[in-house]
């Protein structure tokens, strides 16, 4: 049981380039999330999904896109990378079982630098 | 909108001693969830403890306990018998039910000294 996996672990992008951050979970969780963590700050929600085919914006969605074609995968797309997108990106998932603990399980993060 | 405030950017404690990390939040909701997450140097986010607002009893997990004061909107974390492995960033987080969206504070960096 791998939990939540993210690839790549590190990436350096040039301004204007695009890339996709991959996220996969094997816990059959309905809910998935993307957060970013800027230096010295807490995590902020970029996008989330409550199930395959359903996505919605979080606090800081500008410059990003997501899709959710399967329960397991929730990729995050950066178009036209900017220095302001330099951050650590975390994917998370949770079970929406109502009486569940609402615990979110996090991946190990992707450190992205845009220069 | 909900906000979470952690007013202590850094704390330090000697091994085996007790330390308390502070967290306050702002919400007009009556039912919600509160969490403490630990982030060691590995960057992995690890759930330490959680509290449901409708429960009056403070949550406890081994050496970790909370002091939940609903009227004061305060949710502090007490770490007893501190260990070197407790060195990490600690984040307080708020969640409104049926949204499953976490709102994080800015974190407290805890250093445990031998």
Coordinates of C-alpha atoms in Angstrom, one line a residue:
Chain A
X1 CA 0.0 0.0 0.0
X2 CA 1.9 3.0 -1.3
X3 CA -0.6 5.7 -0.1
X4 CA -0.2 9.0 -2.0
X5 CA 2.7 9.2 -4.5
X6 CA 3.9 12.2 -6.4
X7 CA 6.3 12.6 -9.3
X8 CA 8.7 14.2 -9.8
X9 CA 10.4 15.0 -6.4
X10 CA 12.3 18.0 -7.8
X11 CA 12.0 20.0 -11.0
X12 CA 13.6 23.2 -12.3
X13 CA 11.6 25.0 -15.0
X14 CA 12.4 28.0 -17.1
X15 CA 9.9 30.9 -17.3
X16 CA 7.2 30.1 -19.8
X17 CA 7.7 26.4 -19.8
X18 CA 4.9 24.0 -18.9
X19 CA 4.8 20.8 -16.9
X20 CA 2.5 18.3 -15.2
X21 CA 2.9 17.2 -11.6
X22 CA 1.6 13.7 -11.2
X23 CA -0.4 12.4 -8.2
X24 CA -1.7 8.9 -7.6
X25 CA -3.4 7.3 -4.6
X26 CA -4.2 3.7 -4.0
X27 CA -6.6 4.0 -1.1
X28 CA -9.7 4.4 -3.2
X29 CA -10.3 7.9 -1.7
X30 CA -12.9 10.0 -3.4
X31 CA -11.4 13.4 -2.4
X32 CA -8.1 14.6 -3.7
X33 CA -6.4 18.0 -3.3
X34 CA -3.4 20.0 -4.5
X35 CA -1.7 22.4 -2.1
X36 CA 1.3 24.7 -2.4
X37 CA 3.6 25.6 0.4
X38 CA 5.7 28.8 0.1
X39 CA 8.8 29.2 2.3
X40 CA 7.9 29.9 5.9
X41 CA 4.2 29.5 5.2
X42 CA 1.4 27.0 5.7
X43 CA -0.2 25.1 2.8
X44 CA -2.7 26.8 0.6
X45 CA -5.3 24.9 -1.5
X46 CA -5.0 25.2 -5.2
X47 CA -7.6 22.8 -6.6
X48 CA -9.6 19.9 -5.2
X49 CA -11.8 17.1 -6.5
X50 CA -14.6 15.2 -4.9
X51 CA -14.6 12.4 -7.4
X52 CA -13.8 11.5 -11.0
X53 CA -14.9 14.1 -13.4
X54 CA -15.4 16.8 -10.7
X55 CA -13.0 19.5 -9.8
X56 CA -13.2 22.9 -8.2
X57 CA -11.0 25.8 -7.4
X58 CA -9.3 26.4 -4.0
X59 CA -7.7 29.6 -2.6
X60 CA -5.0 30.0 -5.2
X61 CA -6.0 28.5 -8.6
X62 CA -4.5 31.0 -11.0
X63 CA -1.9 29.6 -13.3
X64 CA -2.9 26.0 -12.8
X65 CA -5.3 23.4 -14.2
X66 CA -6.4 20.0 -13.1
X67 CA -8.3 17.0 -14.4
X68 CA -9.7 13.9 -12.7
X69 CA -10.4 11.2 -15.1
X70 CA -10.0 8.3 -12.7
X71 CA -10.4 7.9 -8.9
X72 CA -6.7 7.2 -8.5
X73 CA -5.0 10.1 -10.4
X74 CA -5.2 13.9 -10.0
X75 CA -2.5 15.6 -12.1
X76 CA -1.8 19.3 -11.8
X77 CA -0.8 21.2 -14.9
X78 CA 1.3 24.4 -14.9
X79 CA 1.0 26.4 -18.1
X80 CA 3.5 29.3 -18.7
X81 CA 5.5 28.8 -15.5
X82 CA 6.3 32.0 -13.6
X83 CA 8.8 32.6 -10.7
X84 CA 5.8 33.1 -8.4
X85 CA 5.0 29.4 -8.8
X86 CA 8.3 28.4 -7.2
X87 CA 7.0 26.4 -4.3
X88 CA 6.6 22.9 -2.8
X89 CA 3.5 21.2 -4.1
X90 CA 1.6 18.6 -2.0
X91 CA -1.1 16.3 -3.2
X92 CA -3.4 14.8 -0.6
X93 CA -6.5 12.5 -0.5
X94 CA -9.2 11.7 1.9
X95 CA -12.3 9.5 2.3
X96 CA -15.6 11.3 2.3
X97 CA -17.4 8.8 4.4
X98 CA -19.3 11.3 6.4
X99 CA -18.5 9.8 9.8
X100 CA -14.9 9.5 8.8
X101 CA -12.1 11.3 10.6
X102 CA -11.7 13.7 7.7
X103 CA -8.0 12.9 7.8
X104 CA -6.1 13.9 4.7
X105 CA -3.2 11.7 3.6
X106 CA -0.3 13.6 2.0
X107 CA 2.2 12.8 -0.6
X108 CA 5.9 13.5 -0.1
X109 CA 5.8 16.8 -2.1
X110 CA 7.4 18.1 -5.3
X111 CA 9.9 21.0 -5.0
X112 CA 9.5 23.2 -8.1
X113 CA 11.8 26.1 -9.0
X114 CA 11.0 28.5 -11.8
X115 CA 14.0 30.6 -13.0
Chain B
X1 CA -13.9 33.4 5.9
X2 CA -12.1 31.2 8.4
X3 CA -8.5 32.1 9.4
X4 CA -6.0 30.2 11.5
X5 CA -3.3 32.1 13.5
X6 CA -0.1 30.6 15.0
X7 CA 1.6 33.4 16.9
X8 CA 4.8 31.6 17.8
X9 CA 7.1 31.3 14.7
X10 CA 9.7 29.3 16.7
X11 CA 9.9 27.4 20.0
X12 CA 12.5 25.4 21.6
X13 CA 12.4 22.8 24.4
X14 CA 14.8 20.5 26.2
X15 CA 14.5 16.8 25.8
X16 CA 12.0 15.2 28.3
X17 CA 10.4 18.6 29.0
X18 CA 6.9 19.8 28.1
X19 CA 6.1 22.4 25.5
X20 CA 2.8 24.0 24.4
X21 CA 2.2 25.4 20.9
X22 CA -0.6 28.0 20.5
X23 CA -3.2 28.3 17.8
X24 CA -6.3 30.5 17.5
X25 CA -8.9 30.5 14.7
X26 CA -11.7 32.6 13.6
X27 CA -15.0 31.1 12.4
X28 CA -18.8 31.7 12.7
X29 CA -19.4 27.9 12.4
X30 CA -20.6 25.9 15.3
X31 CA -19.4 22.5 14.0
X32 CA -16.0 22.0 12.6
X33 CA -12.7 20.0 12.9
X34 CA -9.3 21.1 14.1
X35 CA -6.0 19.4 13.4
X36 CA -2.3 19.5 14.3
X37 CA 0.0 18.4 11.5
X38 CA 3.8 17.7 12.0
X39 CA 6.2 18.4 9.1
X40 CA 9.7 17.1 9.9
X41 CA 12.7 17.9 7.7
X42 CA 11.7 15.1 5.3
X43 CA 8.7 17.4 4.3
X44 CA 6.2 14.7 4.9
X45 CA 2.9 16.0 6.4
X46 CA 1.9 13.8 9.4
X47 CA -1.3 14.1 11.3
X48 CA -0.6 14.4 15.0
X49 CA -4.0 14.9 16.5
X50 CA -7.5 16.0 15.7
X51 CA -10.5 17.5 17.6
X52 CA -14.2 17.6 16.7
X53 CA -15.7 20.9 17.9
X54 CA -18.8 19.2 19.2
X55 CA -16.8 17.1 21.6
X56 CA -16.0 18.8 24.9
X57 CA -13.3 16.3 25.9
X58 CA -9.8 17.3 24.8
X59 CA -8.2 14.8 22.4
X60 CA -5.1 12.9 23.5
X61 CA -2.7 10.8 21.5
X62 CA 0.1 9.3 23.6
X63 CA 2.4 12.3 24.5
X64 CA 0.3 14.7 22.5
X65 CA -2.8 16.4 23.9
X66 CA -4.8 19.5 23.1
X67 CA -6.4 22.2 25.1
X68 CA -9.5 23.1 23.1
X69 CA -11.3 26.2 24.3
X70 CA -14.3 26.6 21.9
X71 CA -15.6 30.0 23.3
X72 CA -12.1 31.5 23.0
X73 CA -11.5 29.8 19.6
X74 CA -8.2 28.4 20.9
X75 CA -6.6 25.1 20.1
X76 CA -3.2 24.6 21.7
X77 CA -1.0 21.5 21.4
X78 CA 0.9 20.1 24.4
X79 CA 3.8 17.8 23.8
X80 CA 4.9 16.0 27.0
X81 CA 8.3 14.2 27.5
X82 CA 9.7 15.9 24.3
X83 CA 11.9 13.8 22.2
X84 CA 14.5 14.7 19.6
X85 CA 12.3 13.2 16.9
X86 CA 9.6 15.9 17.7
X87 CA 11.8 18.5 16.1
X88 CA 9.7 19.7 13.2
X89 CA 7.3 22.4 11.9
X90 CA 3.9 22.1 13.4
X91 CA 0.8 23.4 11.6
X92 CA -2.6 24.0 13.1
X93 CA -5.5 23.5 10.6
X94 CA -9.2 24.1 10.5
X95 CA -11.8 22.2 8.5
X96 CA -15.5 23.0 8.0
X97 CA -17.5 19.8 7.6
X98 CA -18.8 18.9 4.2
X99 CA -16.1 21.0 2.6
X100 CA -13.1 18.8 3.5
X101 CA -10.9 21.8 2.7
X102 CA -8.1 22.5 5.2
X103 CA -7.1 26.0 6.2
X104 CA -3.6 26.1 7.6
X105 CA -1.8 28.4 10.0
X106 CA 1.7 29.6 9.2
X107 CA 3.3 27.1 11.4
X108 CA 5.6 26.9 14.5
X109 CA 9.1 25.6 14.2
X110 CA 9.9 23.4 17.2
X111 CA 13.5 22.5 18.1
X112 CA 14.1 19.9 20.8
X113 CA 17.5 20.1 22.3
X114 CA 19.4 17.2 24.1

